[in-house]
Every structure is written in C-alpha cells, then in structure tokens.
Coordinates of C-alpha atoms in Angstrom, one line a residue:
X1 CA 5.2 -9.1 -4.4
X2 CA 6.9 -9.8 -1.3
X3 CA 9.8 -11.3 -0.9
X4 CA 11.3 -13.8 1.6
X5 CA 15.5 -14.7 1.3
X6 CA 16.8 -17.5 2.8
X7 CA 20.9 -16.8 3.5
X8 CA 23.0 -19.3 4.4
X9 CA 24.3 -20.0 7.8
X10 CA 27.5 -17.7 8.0
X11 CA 28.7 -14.0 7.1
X12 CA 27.8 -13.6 4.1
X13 CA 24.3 -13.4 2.4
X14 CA 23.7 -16.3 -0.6
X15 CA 20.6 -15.7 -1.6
X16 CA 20.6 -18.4 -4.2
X17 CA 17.0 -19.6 -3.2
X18 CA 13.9 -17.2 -2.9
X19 CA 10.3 -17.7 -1.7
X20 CA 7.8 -15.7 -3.4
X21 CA 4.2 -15.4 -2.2
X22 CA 2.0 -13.9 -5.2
X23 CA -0.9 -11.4 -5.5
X24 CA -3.1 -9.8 -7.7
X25 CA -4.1 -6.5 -7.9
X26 CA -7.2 -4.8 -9.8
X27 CA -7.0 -0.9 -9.0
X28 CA -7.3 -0.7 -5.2
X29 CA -8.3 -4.2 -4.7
X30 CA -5.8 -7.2 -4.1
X31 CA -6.6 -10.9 -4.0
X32 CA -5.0 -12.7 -1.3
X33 CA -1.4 -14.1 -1.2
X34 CA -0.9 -17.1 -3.1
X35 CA 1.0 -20.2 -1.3
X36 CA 4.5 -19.8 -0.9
X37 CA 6.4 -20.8 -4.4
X38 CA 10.1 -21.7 -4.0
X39 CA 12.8 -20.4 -6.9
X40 CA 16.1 -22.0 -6.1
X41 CA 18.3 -19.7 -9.1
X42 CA 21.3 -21.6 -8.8
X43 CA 22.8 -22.3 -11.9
X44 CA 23.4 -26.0 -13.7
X45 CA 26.9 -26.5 -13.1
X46 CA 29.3 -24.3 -15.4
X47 CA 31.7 -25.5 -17.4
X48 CA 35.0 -25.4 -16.3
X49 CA 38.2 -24.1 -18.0
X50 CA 41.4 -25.2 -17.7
X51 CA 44.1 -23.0 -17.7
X52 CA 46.8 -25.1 -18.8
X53 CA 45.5 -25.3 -22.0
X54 CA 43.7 -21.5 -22.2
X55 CA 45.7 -18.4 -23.5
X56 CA 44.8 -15.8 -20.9
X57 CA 46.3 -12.4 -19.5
X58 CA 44.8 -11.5 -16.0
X59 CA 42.3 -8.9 -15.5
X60 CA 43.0 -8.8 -12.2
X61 CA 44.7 -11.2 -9.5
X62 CA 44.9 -11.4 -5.6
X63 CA 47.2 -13.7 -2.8
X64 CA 45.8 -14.5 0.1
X65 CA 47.3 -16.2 3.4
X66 CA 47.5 -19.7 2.3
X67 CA 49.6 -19.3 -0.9
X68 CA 46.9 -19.3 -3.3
X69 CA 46.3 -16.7 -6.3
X70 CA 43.4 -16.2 -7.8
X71 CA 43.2 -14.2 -11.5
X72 CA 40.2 -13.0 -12.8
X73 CA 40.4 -14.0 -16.7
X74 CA 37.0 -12.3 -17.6
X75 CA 37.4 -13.1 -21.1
X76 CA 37.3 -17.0 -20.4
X77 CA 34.3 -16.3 -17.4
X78 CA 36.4 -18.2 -14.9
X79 CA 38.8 -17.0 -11.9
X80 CA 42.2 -19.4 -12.4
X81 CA 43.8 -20.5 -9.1
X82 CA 47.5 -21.2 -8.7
X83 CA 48.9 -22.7 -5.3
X84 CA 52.6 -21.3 -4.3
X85 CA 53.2 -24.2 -2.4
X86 CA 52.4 -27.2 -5.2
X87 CA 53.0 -24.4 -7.7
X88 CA 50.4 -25.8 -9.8
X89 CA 47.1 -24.6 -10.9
X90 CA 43.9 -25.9 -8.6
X91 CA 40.0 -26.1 -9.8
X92 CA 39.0 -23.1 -11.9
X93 CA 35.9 -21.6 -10.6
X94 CA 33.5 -20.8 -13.1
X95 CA 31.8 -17.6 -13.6
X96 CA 28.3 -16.4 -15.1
X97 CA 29.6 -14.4 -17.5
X98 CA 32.1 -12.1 -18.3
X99 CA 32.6 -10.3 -14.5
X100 CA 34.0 -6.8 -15.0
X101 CA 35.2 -6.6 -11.4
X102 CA 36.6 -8.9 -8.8
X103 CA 37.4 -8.2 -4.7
X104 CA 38.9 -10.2 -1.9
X105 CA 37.7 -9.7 1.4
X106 CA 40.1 -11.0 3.9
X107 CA 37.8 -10.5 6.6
X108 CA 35.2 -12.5 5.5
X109 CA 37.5 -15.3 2.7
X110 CA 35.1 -14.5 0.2
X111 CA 35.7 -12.9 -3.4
X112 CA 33.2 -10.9 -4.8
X113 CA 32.5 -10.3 -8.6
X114 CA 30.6 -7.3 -10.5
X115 CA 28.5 -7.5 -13.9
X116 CA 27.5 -4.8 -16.1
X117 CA 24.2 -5.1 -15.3
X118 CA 24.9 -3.6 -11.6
X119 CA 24.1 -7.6 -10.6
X120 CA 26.8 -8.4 -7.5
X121 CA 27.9 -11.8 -6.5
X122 CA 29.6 -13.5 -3.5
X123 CA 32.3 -16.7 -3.5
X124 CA 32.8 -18.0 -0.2
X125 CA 37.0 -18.9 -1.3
X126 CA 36.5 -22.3 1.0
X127 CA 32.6 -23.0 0.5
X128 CA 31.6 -26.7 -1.3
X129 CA 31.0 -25.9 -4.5
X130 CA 32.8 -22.9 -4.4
X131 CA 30.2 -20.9 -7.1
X132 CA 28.7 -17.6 -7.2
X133 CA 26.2 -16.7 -4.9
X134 CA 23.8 -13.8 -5.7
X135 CA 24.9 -11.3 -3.2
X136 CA 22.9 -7.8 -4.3
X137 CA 22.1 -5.9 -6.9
X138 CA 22.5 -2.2 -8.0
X139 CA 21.0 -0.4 -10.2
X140 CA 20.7 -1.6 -14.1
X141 CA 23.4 1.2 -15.4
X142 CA 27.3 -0.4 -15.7
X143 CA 29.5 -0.8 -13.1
X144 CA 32.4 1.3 -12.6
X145 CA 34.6 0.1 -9.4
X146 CA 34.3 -2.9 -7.0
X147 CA 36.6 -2.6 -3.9
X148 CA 36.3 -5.1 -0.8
X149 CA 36.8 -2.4 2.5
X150 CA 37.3 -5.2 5.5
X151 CA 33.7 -5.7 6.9
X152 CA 32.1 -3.2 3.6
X153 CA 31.8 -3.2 -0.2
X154 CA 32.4 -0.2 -1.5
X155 CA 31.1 -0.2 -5.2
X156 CA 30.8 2.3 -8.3
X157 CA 28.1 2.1 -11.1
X158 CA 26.5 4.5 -13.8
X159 CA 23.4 5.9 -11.9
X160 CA 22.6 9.5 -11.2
X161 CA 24.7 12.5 -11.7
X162 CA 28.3 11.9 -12.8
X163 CA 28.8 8.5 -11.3
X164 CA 27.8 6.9 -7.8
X165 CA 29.5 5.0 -5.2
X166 CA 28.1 3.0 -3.0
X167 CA 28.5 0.9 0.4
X168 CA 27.1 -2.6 1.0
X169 CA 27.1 -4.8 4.1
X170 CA 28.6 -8.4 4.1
X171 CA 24.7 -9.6 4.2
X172 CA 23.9 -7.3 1.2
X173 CA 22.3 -4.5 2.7
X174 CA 22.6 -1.2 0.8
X175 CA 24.2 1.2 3.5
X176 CA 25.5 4.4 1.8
X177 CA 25.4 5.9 -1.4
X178 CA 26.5 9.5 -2.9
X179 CA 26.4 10.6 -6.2
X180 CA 28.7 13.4 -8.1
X181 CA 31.8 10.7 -7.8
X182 CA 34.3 9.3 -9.7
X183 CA 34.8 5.8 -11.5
X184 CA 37.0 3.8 -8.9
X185 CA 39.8 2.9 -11.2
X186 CA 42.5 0.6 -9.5
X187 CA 40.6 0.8 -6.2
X188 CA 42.8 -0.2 -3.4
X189 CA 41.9 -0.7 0.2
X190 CA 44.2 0.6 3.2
X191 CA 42.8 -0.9 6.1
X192 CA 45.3 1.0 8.6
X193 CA 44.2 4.2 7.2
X194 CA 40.3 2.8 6.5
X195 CA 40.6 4.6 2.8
X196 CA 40.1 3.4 -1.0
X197 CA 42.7 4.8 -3.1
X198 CA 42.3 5.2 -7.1
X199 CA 42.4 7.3 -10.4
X200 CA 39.5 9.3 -11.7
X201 CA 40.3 8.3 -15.8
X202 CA 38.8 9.7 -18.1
X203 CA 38.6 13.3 -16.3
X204 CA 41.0 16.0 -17.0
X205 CA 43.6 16.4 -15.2
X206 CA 43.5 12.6 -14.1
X207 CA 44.6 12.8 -9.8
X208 CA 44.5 10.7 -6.9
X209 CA 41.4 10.1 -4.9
X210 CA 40.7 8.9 -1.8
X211 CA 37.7 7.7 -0.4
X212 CA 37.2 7.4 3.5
X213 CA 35.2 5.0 4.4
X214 CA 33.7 5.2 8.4
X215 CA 33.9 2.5 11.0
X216 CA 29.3 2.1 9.9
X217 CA 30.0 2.2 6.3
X218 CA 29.6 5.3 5.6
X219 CA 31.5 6.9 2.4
X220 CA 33.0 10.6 3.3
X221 CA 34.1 13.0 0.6
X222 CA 36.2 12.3 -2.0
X223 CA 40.1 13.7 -1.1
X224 CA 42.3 14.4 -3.9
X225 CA 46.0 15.4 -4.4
X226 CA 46.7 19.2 -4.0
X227 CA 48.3 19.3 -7.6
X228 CA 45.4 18.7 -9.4
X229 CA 47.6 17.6 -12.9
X230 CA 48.2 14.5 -14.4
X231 CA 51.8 14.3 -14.7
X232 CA 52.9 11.2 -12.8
X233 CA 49.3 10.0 -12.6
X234 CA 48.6 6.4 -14.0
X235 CA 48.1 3.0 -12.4
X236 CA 48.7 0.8 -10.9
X237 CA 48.3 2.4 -7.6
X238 CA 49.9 0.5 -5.0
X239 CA 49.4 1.4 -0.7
X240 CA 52.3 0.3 1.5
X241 CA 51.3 -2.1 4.4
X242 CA 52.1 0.1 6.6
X243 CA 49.8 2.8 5.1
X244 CA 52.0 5.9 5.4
X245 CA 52.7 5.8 1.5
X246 CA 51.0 5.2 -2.0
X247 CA 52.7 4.5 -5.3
X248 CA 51.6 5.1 -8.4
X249 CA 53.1 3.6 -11.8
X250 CA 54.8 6.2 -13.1
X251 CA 57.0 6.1 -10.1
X252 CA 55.0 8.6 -8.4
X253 CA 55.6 8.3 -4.1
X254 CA 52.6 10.4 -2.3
X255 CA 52.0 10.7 1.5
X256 CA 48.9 7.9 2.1
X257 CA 47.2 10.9 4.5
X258 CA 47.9 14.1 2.9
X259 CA 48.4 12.6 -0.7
X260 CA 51.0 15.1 -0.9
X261 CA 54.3 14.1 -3.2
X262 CA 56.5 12.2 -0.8
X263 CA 59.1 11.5 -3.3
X264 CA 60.0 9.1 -6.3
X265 CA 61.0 5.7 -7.7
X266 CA 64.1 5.7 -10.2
X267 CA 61.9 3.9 -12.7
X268 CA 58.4 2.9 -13.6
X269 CA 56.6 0.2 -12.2
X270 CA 54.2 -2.4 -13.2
X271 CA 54.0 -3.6 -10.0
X272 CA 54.7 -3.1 -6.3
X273 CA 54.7 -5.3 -3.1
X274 CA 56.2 -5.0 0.5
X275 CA 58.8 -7.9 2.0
X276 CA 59.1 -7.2 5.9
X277 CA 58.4 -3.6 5.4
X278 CA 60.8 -3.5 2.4
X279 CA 59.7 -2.4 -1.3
X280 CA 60.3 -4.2 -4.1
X281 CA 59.2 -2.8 -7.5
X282 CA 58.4 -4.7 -10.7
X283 CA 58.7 -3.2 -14.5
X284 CA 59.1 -5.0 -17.3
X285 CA 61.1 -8.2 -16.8
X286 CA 63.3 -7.0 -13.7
X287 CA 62.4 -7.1 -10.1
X288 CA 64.4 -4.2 -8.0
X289 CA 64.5 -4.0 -3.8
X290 CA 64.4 -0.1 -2.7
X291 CA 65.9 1.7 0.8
X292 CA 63.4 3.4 2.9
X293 CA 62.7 6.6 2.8
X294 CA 65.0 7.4 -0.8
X295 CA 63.6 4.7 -2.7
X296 CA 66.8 4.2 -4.5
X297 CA 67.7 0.9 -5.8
X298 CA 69.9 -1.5 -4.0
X299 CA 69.9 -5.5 -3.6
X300 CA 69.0 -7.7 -4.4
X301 CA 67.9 -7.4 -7.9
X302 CA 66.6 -10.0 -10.5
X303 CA 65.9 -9.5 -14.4
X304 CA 63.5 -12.4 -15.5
X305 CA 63.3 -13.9 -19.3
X306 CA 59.8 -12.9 -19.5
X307 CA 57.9 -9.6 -18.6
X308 CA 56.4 -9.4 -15.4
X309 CA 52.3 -8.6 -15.0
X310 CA 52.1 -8.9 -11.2
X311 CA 54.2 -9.4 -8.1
X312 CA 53.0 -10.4 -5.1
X313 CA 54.8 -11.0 -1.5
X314 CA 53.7 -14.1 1.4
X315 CA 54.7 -13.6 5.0
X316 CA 56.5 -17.5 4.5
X317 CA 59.6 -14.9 3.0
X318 CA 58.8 -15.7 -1.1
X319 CA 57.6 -13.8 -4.1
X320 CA 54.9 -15.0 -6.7
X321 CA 55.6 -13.8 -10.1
X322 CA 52.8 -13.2 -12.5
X323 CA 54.8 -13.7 -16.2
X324 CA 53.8 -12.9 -19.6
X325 CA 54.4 -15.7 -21.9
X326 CA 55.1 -14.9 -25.9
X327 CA 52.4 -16.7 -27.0
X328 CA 50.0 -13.9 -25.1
X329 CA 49.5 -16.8 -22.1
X330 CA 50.3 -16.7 -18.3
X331 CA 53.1 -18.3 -16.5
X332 CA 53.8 -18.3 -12.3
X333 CA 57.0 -18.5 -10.9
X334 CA 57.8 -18.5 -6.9
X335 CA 61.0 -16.6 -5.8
X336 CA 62.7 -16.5 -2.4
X337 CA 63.7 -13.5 -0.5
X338 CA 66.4 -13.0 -2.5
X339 CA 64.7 -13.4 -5.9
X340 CA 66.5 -17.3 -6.3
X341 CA 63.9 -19.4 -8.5
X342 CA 62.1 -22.0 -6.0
X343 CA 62.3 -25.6 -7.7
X344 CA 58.8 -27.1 -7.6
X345 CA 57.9 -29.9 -5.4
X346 CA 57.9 -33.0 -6.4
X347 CA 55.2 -34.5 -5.0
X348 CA 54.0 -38.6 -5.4
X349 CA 51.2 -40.3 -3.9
X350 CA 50.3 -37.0 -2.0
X351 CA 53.2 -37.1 -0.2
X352 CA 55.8 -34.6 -0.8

C-alpha cells in the first residue's frame, strides 16, 4: 500500500509517524483506497539506566564540541553521557535494543544507531526527548559497519555477494550501494581527504581499506595498502586531523592517500588523539606525546592507576580519559595539556 511519511521540520528524516491508505486486491482488480489511518510507532518511554550504578565497558564512544561523551554500552541498550565540564554523567538515552553500531554526524548533531535487523535510527543529540527516530532501513541480513561521512551515511550489511556497503542521505534516501565489499570494521571518517578508513577482519591477509566517498554520495572502489599482509594490521585505526596520516594499533603509521607505510610508533596503542596538531598515544595505563614526523616519544608523559580504553582531545586544551575500573566498570577523568588531573567543579545551587 502506499505510503505517506511525515519528517520532522529540520535535517534529518524522523519518520516516527506514518499514514497508510489501504487497498484490496483480487487478481487484476483493486477496491479503492481506504481513508487515511495514522500509525504514530514511537515507543512508550524506555527505561532509563543509570550509569553510576551499572557495570559497563564501552562499545564504542564519541566527543563532540561541547565537552560531552557519549558511549554506546549495547549490552545495557542505552548510550551513557559524561559532561567534561561538570564531569558528571547527564541523562542516559535509552535504546530499543541492543544497537550493534553507533555514528556521530557533526554536521547534522545527530547520532545514528544500527540493529541486526538492517533497521537504522536517528538521535537528534539536542532534540526534546532525545530518543530514537526511525531513520531507514536496509535489508533484513545483519549489519556489518555504520560510519557517519559529514552530509552521508555510509553503511555495511549482509546482502548479496560477499558483503555490501551502502550510502544514505541525511533524509534517508538510499543513494549508492555496491556489493563484493568488505565488513567496515573500525570505520573512521576523514573529512579532509572525504574517505572511510577500516580493517577487512576476518579475510586473509587482514589490510587497510579505504573507501572514497564523492561530494553526491557516491561510494568509489575500495583502496587498499600495497602490502597486502597482516603484520601490523589491527585496530583501532586512528586518522590524524590533518588527514595526511593513519595509525593503526599495533603502532602501524601509513600515508592517509597512498596508505603506503609512513613509519612507526615505539609502542602499541589503544588509543590515539591529536592536541594542536600534536599526537598523543594511549596503551595500557600510560599516556605518551610524540614529535612530528619520527614519532618518538617525548613530553609530557603520564602513567594512570587504571588502564586506559579511550582518549579523546577538546580544542578548550584538555584530555578525556576513558578508564577501566577492576570491577569490569567505567571511570572518566579530564586532563590538562600537560596530562595534570583536573579537580572537578564544585558546583551549588547551579552556580559554580
């Protein structure tokens, strides 16, 4: 039957409410259209989890501009959010399920979220209630890579030959899809060089892969490293600002165009992020700063009592530690440019 969607009045499609008008059809006659029926799918309210009193690990996590990080805990179907400037946790949003995938689109402050079904969904980050929006949906066969790509999102699910990637507009429209790809493992966005970066896993010899992605949407073919072996391939994979290098975990420095070996870290790394233009690398409980262009280590230098998940860097000049706590939970610290612990506000009456 046909199908009417009402969107909300902004970027990004919500169709959360559908009008159906309903036929009948015996061979090669129809009856007419019934009278337009109204479905409004959004969900009851979900139940929301605390995370001061939940023992989660991330599944994945993301900063954006104003200080806030969001982690997907998939396992708990909510997305936790921790604010660098109060330092404390803010309203969970709850998911409808377990999500296997979450993005951040910069572009358009909204998150999006992928099921095994194929199902995608949208969160405006600043809407009222901020709650899953039915964005599109892809076909009924796993999903295998989500990556927000500015005004695009580039997804990966189960369908057709090998696996297939696909483009979407910020209004849901299917653009672009090609089969024979890869799963888009650790898919990062370089918006300088308008690629995704990942791993292929689960394909021998693993490499890295990069997917151009035109100025319409449009998914080129897959580019991968000249070397075509595993050694020194694992995540995470990490893209400078500046876009003229990718890191991998093992240590692993590649040239962001040619993805030709560029170099080498001194040591592994769980994470990496970028202070004004400056690396700093993260592996197991110690945070190192890097020169340009060697890579070797230099200061400052900070070794944490607890092992570090995830590091991120804000343009204020401070750090945002993701910690692993010994009881399997999650702990968020906020360093300053020179790794010093920042003491948390105190804050009374809403006043700082």
């Amino acid at each position: 039957a046909p199908r009417d969607r009402l969107t909300i009045s902004n970027s990004i499609a919500a169709p959360d409410l559908y009008r159906y008008r309903i036929r009948a059809r015996n061979g090669s006659t129809n009856s007419p259209y019934s009278n337009i029926v109204e479905v409004d799918t959004r969900a009851t309210p979900l139940p929301t989890v605390d995370p001061r009193a939940t023992i989660f690990s991330p599944d994945d996590a993301f900063l954006t501009d104003d200080g806030r990080v969001y982690m997907l805990a998939s396992q708990h179907s909510s997305i936790f959010v921790w604010d660098m400037n109060r330092q404390d946790w803010l309203t969970t949003i709850p998911l409808r399920g377990q999500a296997r995938y979450m993005s951040y689109s910069p572009s358009f402050d909204a998150i999006f979220t992928s099921y095994e079904d194929g199902r995608l969904y949208a969160i405006p980050r600043l809407g009222s209630p901020t709650s899953e929006l039915a964005f599109a949906e892809g076909p009924l066969d796993g999903t295998c890579g989500l990556v927000a790509a500015d005004e695009y999102l580039v997804t990966c699910d189960n369908y057709g030959a090998w696996q297939s990637q696909s483009s979407f507009s910020m209004s849901g429209n299917l653009l672009d899809t090609r089969e024979w790809r890869y799963p888009i493992n650790g898919g990062t966005w370089s918006a300088q060089n308008r690629r995704v970066y990942h791993l292929r896993d689960n394909t021998s010899p693993n490499d890295l892969i990069a997917i151009p992605v035109s100025a319409s949407g449009v998914l080129g073919a897959e580019v991968d490293s000249p070397y075509h072996t595993s050694l020194g391939i694992g995540h995470p994979v990490r893209v400078s600002p500046s876009g003229n290098i990718v890191i991998l975990g093992p240590g692993q420095v590649f040239d962001a165009n040619t993805l030709m070996y560029a170099g080498n870290l001194p040591r592994p790394m769980v994470d990496a992020a970028w202070m004004n233009n400056r690396l700093f690398s993260a592996q197991g409980s110690r945070i190192d700063a890097h020169l340009d262009g060697s890579y070797a280590l230099t200061t400052p230098t900070r070794t944490l009592d607890r092992p570090i998940l995830r590091l991120f860097a804000h343009a204020s000049g401070k750090f945002v530690v993701v910690l692993s706590r010994a009881d399997g939970g999650t702990e968020l610290r906020l360093l300053d440019m020179q790794l010093d612990t920042v003491e948390k506000p105190i804050i009374l009456d809403g006043f700082e």
